[in-house]
Short mmCIF file of C-alpha atoms in Angstrom, two decimals:
data_model
loop_
_atom_site.label_atom_id
_atom_site.label_comp_id
_atom_site.label_asym_id
_atom_site.label_seq_id
_atom_site.Cartn_x
_atom_site.Cartn_y
_atom_site.Cartn_z
CA ALA Z 1 -55.19 64.87 1.78
CA GLN Z 2 -55.89 66.28 -1.61
CA SER Z 3 -53.45 68.65 -3.27
CA VAL Z 4 -54.46 71.31 -5.78
CA THR Z 5 -51.99 73.27 -7.87
CA GLN Z 6 -52.85 76.45 -9.71
CA LEU Z 7 -50.09 77.37 -12.12
CA GLY Z 8 -49.48 81.10 -12.11
CA SER Z 9 -50.46 83.24 -9.16
CA HIS Z 10 -51.05 86.17 -11.53
CA VAL Z 11 -52.39 86.14 -15.08
CA SER Z 12 -52.82 89.27 -17.21
CA VAL Z 13 -54.78 89.45 -20.45
CA SER Z 14 -56.12 92.17 -22.70
CA GLU Z 15 -59.82 92.76 -22.96
CA GLY Z 16 -61.19 90.43 -25.64
CA ALA Z 17 -58.35 87.93 -25.29
CA LEU Z 18 -58.64 84.29 -24.27
CA VAL Z 19 -58.53 83.58 -20.55
CA LEU Z 20 -56.83 80.35 -19.45
CA LEU Z 21 -56.38 79.56 -15.76
CA ARG Z 22 -54.70 76.26 -14.96
CA CYS Z 23 -55.57 73.76 -12.23
CA ASN Z 24 -54.15 70.31 -11.52
CA TYR Z 25 -55.04 67.90 -8.73
CA SER Z 26 -53.06 65.10 -7.16
CA SER Z 27 -55.59 62.37 -6.38
CA SER Z 28 -55.43 59.05 -8.25
CA VAL Z 29 -59.20 58.81 -7.94
CA PRO Z 30 -60.80 61.70 -9.80
CA PRO Z 31 -62.39 64.03 -7.27
CA TYR Z 32 -65.26 66.42 -7.64
CA LEU Z 33 -63.90 69.67 -9.10
CA PHE Z 34 -64.91 73.27 -8.56
CA TRP Z 35 -63.96 76.78 -9.64
CA TYR Z 36 -64.78 79.77 -7.45
CA VAL Z 37 -64.36 83.49 -8.13
CA GLN Z 38 -63.70 86.19 -5.55
CA TYR Z 39 -64.22 89.87 -6.26
CA PRO Z 40 -62.43 92.41 -4.03
CA ASN Z 41 -63.56 92.38 -0.40
CA GLN Z 42 -66.16 89.71 -1.03
CA GLY Z 43 -66.62 86.02 -0.32
CA LEU Z 44 -66.17 83.29 -2.91
CA GLN Z 45 -68.84 82.57 -5.49
CA LEU Z 46 -69.25 79.27 -7.35
CA LEU Z 47 -68.43 79.57 -11.06
CA LEU Z 48 -68.90 75.96 -12.08
CA LYS Z 49 -68.35 72.39 -10.96
CA TYR Z 50 -67.75 68.94 -12.39
CA THR Z 51 -69.24 65.94 -10.64
CA THR Z 52 -70.09 63.42 -13.35
CA GLY Z 53 -71.09 63.14 -17.00
CA ALA Z 54 -69.89 65.52 -19.72
CA THR Z 55 -66.33 66.58 -19.09
CA LEU Z 56 -66.81 70.08 -20.51
CA VAL Z 57 -68.70 72.12 -17.96
CA LYS Z 58 -70.23 75.53 -18.57
CA GLY Z 59 -70.57 78.04 -15.78
CA ILE Z 60 -71.66 81.57 -15.14
CA ASN Z 61 -70.31 84.68 -16.90
CA GLY Z 62 -69.23 82.72 -20.01
CA PHE Z 63 -66.63 80.57 -18.26
CA GLU Z 64 -66.16 76.89 -18.91
CA ALA Z 65 -63.79 74.18 -17.72
CA GLU Z 66 -62.80 70.78 -19.04
CA PHE Z 67 -62.00 67.79 -16.86
CA LYS Z 68 -59.13 65.75 -18.31
CA LYS Z 69 -58.53 62.60 -16.30
CA SER Z 70 -55.35 61.65 -18.13
CA GLU Z 71 -53.82 65.01 -17.30
CA THR Z 72 -55.41 65.31 -13.82
CA SER Z 73 -56.46 68.80 -14.86
CA PHE Z 74 -59.47 71.08 -14.73
CA HIS Z 75 -58.44 74.27 -16.53
CA LEU Z 76 -60.78 77.26 -16.65
CA THR Z 77 -61.29 79.17 -19.89
CA LYS Z 78 -63.24 82.07 -21.32
CA PRO Z 79 -63.00 82.93 -25.03
CA SER Z 80 -63.08 86.70 -24.60
CA ALA Z 81 -62.08 88.51 -21.42
CA HIS Z 82 -64.08 91.41 -20.09
CA MET Z 83 -62.94 94.06 -17.64
CA SER Z 84 -65.47 92.74 -15.13
CA ASP Z 85 -63.65 89.38 -15.06
CA ALA Z 86 -60.80 90.89 -13.06
CA ALA Z 87 -60.87 88.94 -9.80
CA GLU Z 88 -59.17 86.10 -7.96
CA TYR Z 89 -60.02 82.57 -9.04
CA PHE Z 90 -59.75 79.45 -6.91
CA CYS Z 91 -59.77 75.84 -7.99
CA ALA Z 92 -61.00 73.32 -5.41
CA VAL Z 93 -61.57 69.57 -5.13
CA SER Z 94 -63.43 67.25 -2.81
CA ASP Z 95 -63.20 63.51 -2.28
CA ARG Z 96 -65.88 61.37 -3.91
CA GLY Z 97 -67.85 59.48 -1.32
CA SER Z 98 -67.01 61.87 1.47
CA THR Z 99 -69.93 62.79 3.69
CA LEU Z 100 -68.11 65.80 5.01
CA GLY Z 101 -67.77 67.51 1.68
CA ARG Z 102 -64.61 69.32 2.64
CA LEU Z 103 -63.03 71.30 -0.20
CA TYR Z 104 -59.29 71.54 -0.76
CA PHE Z 105 -58.31 74.80 -2.42
CA GLY Z 106 -55.49 75.91 -4.65
CA ARG Z 107 -53.69 79.10 -3.73
CA GLY Z 108 -55.59 81.16 -6.23
CA THR Z 109 -54.86 83.02 -9.46
CA GLN Z 110 -55.31 86.77 -9.68
CA LEU Z 111 -56.66 87.73 -13.10
CA THR Z 112 -55.96 91.23 -14.41
CA VAL Z 113 -57.72 92.45 -17.55
CA TRP Z 114 -56.14 95.36 -19.43
CA PRO Z 115 -58.24 97.68 -21.60
CA ASP C 1 -82.13 83.80 -1.68
CA VAL C 2 -80.11 81.41 0.45
CA LYS C 3 -77.39 82.99 2.48
CA VAL C 4 -74.42 82.68 4.74
CA THR C 5 -74.21 85.83 6.82
CA GLN C 6 -71.14 87.01 8.70
CA SER C 7 -71.96 89.55 11.36
CA SER C 8 -69.21 92.07 10.61
CA ARG C 9 -67.49 93.10 7.37
CA TYR C 10 -64.70 95.02 9.09
CA LEU C 11 -63.46 94.67 12.65
CA VAL C 12 -60.60 96.34 14.54
CA LYS C 13 -59.54 94.84 17.85
CA ARG C 14 -56.70 95.35 20.28
CA THR C 15 -54.03 92.79 21.09
CA GLY C 16 -55.16 90.51 23.91
CA GLU C 17 -58.88 91.04 23.38
CA LYS C 18 -61.26 88.12 23.08
CA VAL C 19 -62.87 88.26 19.65
CA PHE C 20 -66.03 86.59 18.42
CA LEU C 21 -66.77 86.16 14.73
CA GLU C 22 -70.30 85.03 14.03
CA CYS C 23 -71.66 83.13 11.05
CA VAL C 24 -75.28 82.19 10.36
CA GLN C 25 -76.69 80.13 7.48
CA ASP C 26 -80.31 79.72 6.50
CA MET C 27 -79.97 76.63 4.29
CA ASP C 28 -80.21 73.90 6.95
CA HIS C 29 -76.69 72.76 6.01
CA GLU C 30 -75.02 70.15 8.18
CA ASN C 31 -71.45 71.32 7.67
CA MET C 32 -69.90 74.65 8.47
CA PHE C 33 -66.32 75.84 8.04
CA TRP C 34 -64.04 78.70 9.06
CA TYR C 35 -61.13 79.73 6.84
CA ARG C 36 -58.62 82.51 6.95
CA GLN C 37 -57.31 84.04 3.76
CA ASP C 38 -53.93 85.71 3.45
CA PRO C 39 -52.15 86.99 0.33
CA GLY C 40 -50.07 84.27 -1.30
CA LEU C 41 -51.32 81.59 1.09
CA GLY C 42 -54.82 81.07 -0.25
CA LEU C 43 -57.53 79.72 2.04
CA ARG C 44 -56.48 77.82 5.13
CA LEU C 45 -58.97 75.80 7.16
CA ILE C 46 -59.13 76.72 10.84
CA TYR C 47 -62.02 74.60 12.16
CA PHE C 48 -65.07 72.86 10.83
CA SER C 49 -68.23 71.32 12.23
CA TYR C 50 -70.37 68.54 10.80
CA ASP C 51 -73.13 68.66 13.39
CA VAL C 52 -74.39 70.66 16.34
CA LYS C 53 -71.87 70.65 19.18
CA MET C 54 -69.39 68.77 17.02
CA LYS C 55 -66.14 70.36 15.90
CA GLU C 56 -62.93 69.27 14.25
CA LYS C 57 -59.58 71.01 13.93
CA GLY C 58 -58.52 72.08 10.51
CA ASP C 59 -55.01 72.81 9.35
CA ILE C 60 -54.29 75.90 11.50
CA PRO C 61 -56.37 75.73 14.72
CA GLU C 62 -53.80 77.24 17.07
CA GLY C 63 -55.06 80.37 18.79
CA TYR C 64 -58.67 79.74 17.79
CA SER C 65 -61.69 77.91 19.14
CA VAL C 66 -65.24 77.45 17.85
CA SER C 67 -68.76 76.98 19.06
CA ARG C 68 -71.78 75.47 17.39
CA GLU C 69 -74.74 75.40 19.76
CA LYS C 70 -77.35 75.58 17.01
CA LYS C 71 -77.28 74.12 13.51
CA GLU C 72 -77.47 77.48 11.78
CA ARG C 73 -74.75 79.28 13.77
CA PHE C 74 -71.00 78.70 13.87
CA SER C 75 -68.82 81.04 15.89
CA LEU C 76 -65.08 81.51 15.67
CA ILE C 77 -63.35 82.70 18.84
CA LEU C 78 -59.94 84.28 19.16
CA GLU C 79 -59.18 83.76 22.84
CA SER C 80 -56.47 86.43 22.97
CA ALA C 81 -56.10 88.28 19.70
CA SER C 82 -52.62 88.81 18.32
CA THR C 83 -51.36 90.90 15.42
CA ASN C 84 -50.58 87.77 13.39
CA GLN C 85 -54.29 87.00 13.39
CA THR C 86 -54.95 90.05 11.24
CA SER C 87 -56.58 88.50 8.20
CA MET C 88 -59.72 87.98 6.13
CA TYR C 89 -61.95 85.36 7.74
CA LEU C 90 -64.40 83.43 5.60
CA CYS C 91 -67.25 81.26 6.78
CA ALA C 92 -68.81 78.61 4.56
CA SER C 93 -71.51 75.97 4.80
CA SER C 94 -72.36 72.86 2.81
CA LEU C 95 -74.57 69.82 2.66
CA ALA C 96 -73.12 66.54 3.88
CA VAL C 97 -72.31 65.36 0.37
CA ALA C 98 -69.09 65.68 -1.55
CA ASN C 99 -70.51 67.06 -4.78
CA TYR C 100 -72.30 70.11 -3.40
CA GLY C 101 -69.48 72.53 -2.73
CA TYR C 102 -69.62 75.47 -0.35
CA THR C 103 -71.71 78.56 0.02
CA PHE C 104 -69.55 81.36 1.40
CA GLY C 105 -70.27 84.40 3.50
CA SER C 106 -68.94 87.81 2.46
CA GLY C 107 -66.02 87.64 4.86
CA THR C 108 -64.83 89.59 7.88
CA ARG C 109 -61.66 91.60 7.57
CA LEU C 110 -60.12 91.61 11.04
CA THR C 111 -57.33 93.94 12.02
CA VAL C 112 -55.60 93.43 15.36
CA VAL C 113 -53.64 96.44 16.56
#
């Protein structure tokens, strides 16, 4: 089974500061990679995903992530944090070639944005 | 707008009750999933289904069962609710391809007293 590690269960930044949320996966074959966001008392919403092609992927709300095969990483960034970015963020992977499409999730990173 | 709809946002049940959590999707997705979410533990897969009447155990199936009689509906059943089943329950659906990802419902926060 896939393993996904999100470094830091809590990250705090000031409004306007860079946001960096870290994600590493364990598979030797690069999987498909996803970032989801969860606002309080809601389900998860897709931010962005990497399947093939350009390794820098842009998503909604100004977020982007870069797939680095050599580092088995898919870190999420945003140049300037906004108060509305405060939420929990989940990294997930799925196996290429799988017809089930099951996602394996990290444990999540809670992002706090200070004014 | 495509949707995954969970029938209840908040639910309070008594210990020992049989509890049904319903999930309906309107996207003609083959796969459906039930997760529970607890602080510090992330999302844990309870059961999933890749076709009508088909089901597979996830990582934490104990104390739960599921039913999928129609493609669009996937029900999670707590046969005899216990306080340790107090949690947020999330339903998701997906196409039968690995690069699609999930569409999630809004979740049901279940409290067992």
